[in-house]
mmCIF file of C-alpha atoms in Angstrom:
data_model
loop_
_atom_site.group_PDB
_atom_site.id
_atom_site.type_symbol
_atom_site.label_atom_id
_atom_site.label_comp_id
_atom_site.label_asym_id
_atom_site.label_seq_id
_atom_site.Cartn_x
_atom_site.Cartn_y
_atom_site.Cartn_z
ATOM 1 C CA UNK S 242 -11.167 -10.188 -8.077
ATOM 2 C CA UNK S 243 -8.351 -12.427 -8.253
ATOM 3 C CA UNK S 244 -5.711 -12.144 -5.194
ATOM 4 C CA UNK S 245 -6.140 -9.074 -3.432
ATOM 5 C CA UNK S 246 -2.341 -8.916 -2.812
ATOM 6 C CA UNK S 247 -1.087 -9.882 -5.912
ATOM 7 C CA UNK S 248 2.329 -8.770 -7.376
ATOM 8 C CA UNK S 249 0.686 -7.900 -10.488
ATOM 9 C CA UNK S 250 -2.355 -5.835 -11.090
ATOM 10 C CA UNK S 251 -4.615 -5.841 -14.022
ATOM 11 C CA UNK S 252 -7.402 -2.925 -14.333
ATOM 12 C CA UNK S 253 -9.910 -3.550 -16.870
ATOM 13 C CA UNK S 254 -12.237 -0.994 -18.073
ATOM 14 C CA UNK S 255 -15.448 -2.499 -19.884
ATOM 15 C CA UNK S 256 -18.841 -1.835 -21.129
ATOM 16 C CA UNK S 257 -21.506 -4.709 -19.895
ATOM 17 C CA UNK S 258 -23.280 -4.389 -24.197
ATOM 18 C CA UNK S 259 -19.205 -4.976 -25.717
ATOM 19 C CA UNK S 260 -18.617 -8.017 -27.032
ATOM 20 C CA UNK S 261 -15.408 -8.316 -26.862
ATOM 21 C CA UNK S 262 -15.592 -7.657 -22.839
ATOM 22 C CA UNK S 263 -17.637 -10.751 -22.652
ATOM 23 C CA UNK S 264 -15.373 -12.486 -24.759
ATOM 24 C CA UNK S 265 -12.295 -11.767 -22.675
ATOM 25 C CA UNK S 266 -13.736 -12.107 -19.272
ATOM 26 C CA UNK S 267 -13.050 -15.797 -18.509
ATOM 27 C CA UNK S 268 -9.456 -15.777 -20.331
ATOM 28 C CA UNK S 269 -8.721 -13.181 -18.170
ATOM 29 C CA UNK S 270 -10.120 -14.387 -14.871
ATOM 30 C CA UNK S 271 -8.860 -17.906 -15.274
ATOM 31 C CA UNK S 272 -5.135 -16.864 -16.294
ATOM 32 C CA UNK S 273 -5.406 -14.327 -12.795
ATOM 33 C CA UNK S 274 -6.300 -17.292 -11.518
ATOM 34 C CA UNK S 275 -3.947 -19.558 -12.404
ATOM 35 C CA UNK S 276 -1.425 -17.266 -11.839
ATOM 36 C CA UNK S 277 -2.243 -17.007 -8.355
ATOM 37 C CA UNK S 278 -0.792 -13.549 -7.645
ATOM 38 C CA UNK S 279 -3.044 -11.280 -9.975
ATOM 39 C CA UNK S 280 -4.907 -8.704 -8.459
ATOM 40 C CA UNK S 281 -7.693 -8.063 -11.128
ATOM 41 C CA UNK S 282 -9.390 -4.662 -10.786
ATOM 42 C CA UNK S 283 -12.951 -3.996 -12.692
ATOM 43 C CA UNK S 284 -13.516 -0.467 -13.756
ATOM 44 C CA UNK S 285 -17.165 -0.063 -15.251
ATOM 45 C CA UNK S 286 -16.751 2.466 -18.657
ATOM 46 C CA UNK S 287 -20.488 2.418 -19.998
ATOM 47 C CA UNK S 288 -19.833 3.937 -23.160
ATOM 48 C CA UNK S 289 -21.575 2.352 -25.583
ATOM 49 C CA UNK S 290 -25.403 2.849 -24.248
ATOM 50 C CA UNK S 291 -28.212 4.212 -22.311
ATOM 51 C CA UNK S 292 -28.433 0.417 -20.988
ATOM 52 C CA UNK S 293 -24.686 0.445 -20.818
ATOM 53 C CA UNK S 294 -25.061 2.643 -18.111
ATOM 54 C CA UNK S 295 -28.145 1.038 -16.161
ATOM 55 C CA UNK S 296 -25.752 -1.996 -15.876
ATOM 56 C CA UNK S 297 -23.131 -0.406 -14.726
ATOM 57 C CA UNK S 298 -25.461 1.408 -12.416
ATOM 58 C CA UNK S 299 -27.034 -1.951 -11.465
ATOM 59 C CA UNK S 300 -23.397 -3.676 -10.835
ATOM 60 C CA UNK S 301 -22.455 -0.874 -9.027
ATOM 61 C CA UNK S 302 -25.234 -1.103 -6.671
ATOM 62 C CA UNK S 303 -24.842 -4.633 -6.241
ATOM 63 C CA UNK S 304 -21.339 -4.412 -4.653
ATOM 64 C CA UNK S 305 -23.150 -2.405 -2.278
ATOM 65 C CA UNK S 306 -25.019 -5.444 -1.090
ATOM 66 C CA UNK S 307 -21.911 -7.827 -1.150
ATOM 67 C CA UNK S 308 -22.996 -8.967 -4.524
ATOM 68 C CA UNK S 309 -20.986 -8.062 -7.148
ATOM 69 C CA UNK S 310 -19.213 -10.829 -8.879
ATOM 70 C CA UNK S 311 -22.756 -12.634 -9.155
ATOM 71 C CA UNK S 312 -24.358 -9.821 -10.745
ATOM 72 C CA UNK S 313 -21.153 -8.814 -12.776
ATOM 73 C CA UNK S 314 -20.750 -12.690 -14.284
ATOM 74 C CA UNK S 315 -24.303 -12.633 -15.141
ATOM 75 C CA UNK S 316 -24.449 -9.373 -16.945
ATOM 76 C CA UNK S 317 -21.128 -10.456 -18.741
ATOM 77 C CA UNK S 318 -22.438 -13.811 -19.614
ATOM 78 C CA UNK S 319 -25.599 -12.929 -21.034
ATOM 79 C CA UNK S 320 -25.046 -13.392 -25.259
ATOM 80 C CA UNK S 321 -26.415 -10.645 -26.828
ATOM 81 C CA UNK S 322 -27.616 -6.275 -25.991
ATOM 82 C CA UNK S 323 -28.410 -5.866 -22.473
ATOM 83 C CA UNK S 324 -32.023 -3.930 -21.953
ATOM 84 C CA UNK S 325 -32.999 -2.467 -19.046
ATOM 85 C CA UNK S 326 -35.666 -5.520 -18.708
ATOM 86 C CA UNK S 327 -32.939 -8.296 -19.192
ATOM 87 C CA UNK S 328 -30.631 -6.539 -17.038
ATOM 88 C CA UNK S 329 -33.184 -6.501 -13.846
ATOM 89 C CA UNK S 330 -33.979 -10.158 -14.657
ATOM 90 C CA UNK S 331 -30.067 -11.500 -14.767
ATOM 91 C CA UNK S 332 -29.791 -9.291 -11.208
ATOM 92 C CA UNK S 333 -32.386 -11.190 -9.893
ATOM 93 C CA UNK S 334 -31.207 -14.653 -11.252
ATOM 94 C CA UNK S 335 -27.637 -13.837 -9.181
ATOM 95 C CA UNK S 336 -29.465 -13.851 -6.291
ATOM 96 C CA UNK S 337 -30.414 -10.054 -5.450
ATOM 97 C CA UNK S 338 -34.002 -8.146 -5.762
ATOM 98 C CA UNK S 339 -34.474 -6.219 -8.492
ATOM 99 C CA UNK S 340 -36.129 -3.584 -6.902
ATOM 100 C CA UNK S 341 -33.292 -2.916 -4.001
ATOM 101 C CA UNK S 342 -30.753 -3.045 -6.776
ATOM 102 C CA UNK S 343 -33.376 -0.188 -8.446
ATOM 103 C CA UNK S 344 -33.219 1.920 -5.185
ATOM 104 C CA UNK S 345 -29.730 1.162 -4.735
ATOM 105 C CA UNK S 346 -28.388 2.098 -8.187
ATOM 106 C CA UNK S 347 -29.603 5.564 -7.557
ATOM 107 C CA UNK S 348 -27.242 6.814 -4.942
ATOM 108 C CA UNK S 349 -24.888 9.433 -5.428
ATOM 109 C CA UNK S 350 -22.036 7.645 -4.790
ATOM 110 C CA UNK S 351 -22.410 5.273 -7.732
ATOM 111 C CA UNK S 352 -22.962 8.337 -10.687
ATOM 112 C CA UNK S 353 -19.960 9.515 -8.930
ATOM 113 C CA UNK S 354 -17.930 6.172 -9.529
ATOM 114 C CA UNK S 355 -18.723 5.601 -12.759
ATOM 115 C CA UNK S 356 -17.549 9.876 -13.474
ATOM 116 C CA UNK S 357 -14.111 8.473 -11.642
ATOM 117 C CA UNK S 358 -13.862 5.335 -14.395
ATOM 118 C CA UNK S 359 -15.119 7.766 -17.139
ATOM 119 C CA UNK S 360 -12.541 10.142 -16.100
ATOM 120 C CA UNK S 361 -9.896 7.905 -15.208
ATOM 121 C CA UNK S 362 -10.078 6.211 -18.296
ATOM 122 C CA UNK S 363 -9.643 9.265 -20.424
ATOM 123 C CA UNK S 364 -6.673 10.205 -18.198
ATOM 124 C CA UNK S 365 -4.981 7.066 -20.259
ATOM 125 C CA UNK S 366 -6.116 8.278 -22.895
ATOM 126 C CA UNK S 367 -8.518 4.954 -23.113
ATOM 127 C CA UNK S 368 -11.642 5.411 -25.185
ATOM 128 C CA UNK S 369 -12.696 2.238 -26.046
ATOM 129 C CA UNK S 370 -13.384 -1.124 -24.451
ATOM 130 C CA UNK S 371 -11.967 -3.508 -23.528
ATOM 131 C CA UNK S 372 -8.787 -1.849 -22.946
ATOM 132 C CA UNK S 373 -6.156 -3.023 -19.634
ATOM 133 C CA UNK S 374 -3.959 -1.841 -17.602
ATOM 134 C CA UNK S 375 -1.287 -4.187 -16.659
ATOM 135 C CA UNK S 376 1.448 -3.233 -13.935
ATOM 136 C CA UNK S 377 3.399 -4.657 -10.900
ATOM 137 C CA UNK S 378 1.948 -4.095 -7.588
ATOM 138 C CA UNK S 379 4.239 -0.690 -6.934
ATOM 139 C CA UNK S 380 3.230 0.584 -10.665
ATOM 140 C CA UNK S 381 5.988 0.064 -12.358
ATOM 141 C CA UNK S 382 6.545 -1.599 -15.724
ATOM 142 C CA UNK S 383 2.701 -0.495 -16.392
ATOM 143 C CA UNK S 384 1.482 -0.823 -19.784
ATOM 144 C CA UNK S 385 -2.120 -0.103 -21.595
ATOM 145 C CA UNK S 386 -3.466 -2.510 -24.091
ATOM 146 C CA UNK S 387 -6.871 -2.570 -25.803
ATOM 147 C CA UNK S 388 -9.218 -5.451 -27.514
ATOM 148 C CA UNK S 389 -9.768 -8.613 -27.168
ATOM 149 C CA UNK S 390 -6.555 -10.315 -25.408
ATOM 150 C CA UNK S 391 -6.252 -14.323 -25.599
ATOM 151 C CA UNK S 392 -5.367 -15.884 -21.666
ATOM 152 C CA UNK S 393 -2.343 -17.130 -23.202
ATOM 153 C CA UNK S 394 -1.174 -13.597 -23.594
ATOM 154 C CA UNK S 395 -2.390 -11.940 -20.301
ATOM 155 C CA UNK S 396 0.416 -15.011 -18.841
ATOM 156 C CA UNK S 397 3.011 -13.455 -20.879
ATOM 157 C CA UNK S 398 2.101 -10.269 -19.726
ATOM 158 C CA UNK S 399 1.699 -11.217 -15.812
ATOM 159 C CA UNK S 400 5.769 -12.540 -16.757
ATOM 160 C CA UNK S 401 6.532 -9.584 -18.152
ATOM 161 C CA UNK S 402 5.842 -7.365 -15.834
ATOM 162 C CA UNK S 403 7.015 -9.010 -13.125
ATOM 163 C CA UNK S 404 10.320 -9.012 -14.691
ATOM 164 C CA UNK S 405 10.503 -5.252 -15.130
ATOM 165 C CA UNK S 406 8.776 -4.898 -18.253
ATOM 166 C CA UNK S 407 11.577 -6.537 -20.407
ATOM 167 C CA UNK S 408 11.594 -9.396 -21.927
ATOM 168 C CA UNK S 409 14.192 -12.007 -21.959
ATOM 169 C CA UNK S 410 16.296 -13.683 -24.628
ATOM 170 C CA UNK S 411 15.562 -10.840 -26.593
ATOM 171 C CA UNK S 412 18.336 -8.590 -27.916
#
């Protein structure tokens, strides 16, 4: 999301049933936007449950079709645990049948993506979500932060890194 050749790249790893994910989706999104040169990067990290995972599955399956920001707003908007029931209904209000995204979400390649977040994540030593990944374009002045982050700090952060990591007027 965000601009694909942004300066500044921010990878966040999230669980569709964390609250805090929803919470910080839109701060996030509209200070990438804003910004103008934020590359935002979505790395699904089902963690917390069973239904975690048929999201991610589900969202997964729907960038397969060209879909995924429709399904991925829904299942991030929705106020309250995601069950395999709500999540098949919220896929099908974005605008994509339930039952390819069920035949879809069963491919190889998807179990395999979400191992590479999974894996990825604990690489970082990330365990919990949300957590980011904030860096300049070439991956320097990279830095990992976790929780719920206000849009007023993600600008800071989109500054910081652009300037090297450092910040200025500070001694």
């Amino acid at each position: 999301l965000g601009n694909a050749k942004g300066d500044v790249v921010v990878v966040e790893f999230f669980d569709y049933n964390c609250p805090y994910c929803k919470v910080v989706m839109d701060p996030m999104l509209e200070a990438a936007k804003a910004d103008g040169k934020v590359k935002v990067v979505l790395k699904e990290m089902p963690i917390l449950s069973e239904d975690s995972l048929t999201a991610a599955r589900a969202a997964l399956a729907a960038k397969k079709l060209g879909k995924y920001e429709e399904v991925h707003r829904a299942l991030m908007k929705f106020r309250g645990k995601l069950d395999e029931k709500t999540i098949f209904r919220l896929v099908g209000e974005a605008g994509v049948s339930a039952e390819q995204i069920k035949k879809e979400m069963m491919a190889p390649e998807i179990e395999k993506q979400i191992k590479k977040n999974i894996e990825l994540a604990h690489a970082l030593d990330i365990s919990s979500t949300p957590s980011f990944v904030v860096a300049g374009a070439d991956g320097k002045a990279a830095r990992t932060l976790s929780g719920a982050i206000e849009g007023q700090v993600f600008k800071q952060l989109f500054d910081i890194t652009r300037k090297g990591g450092r910040l200025t007027g500070v001694n």
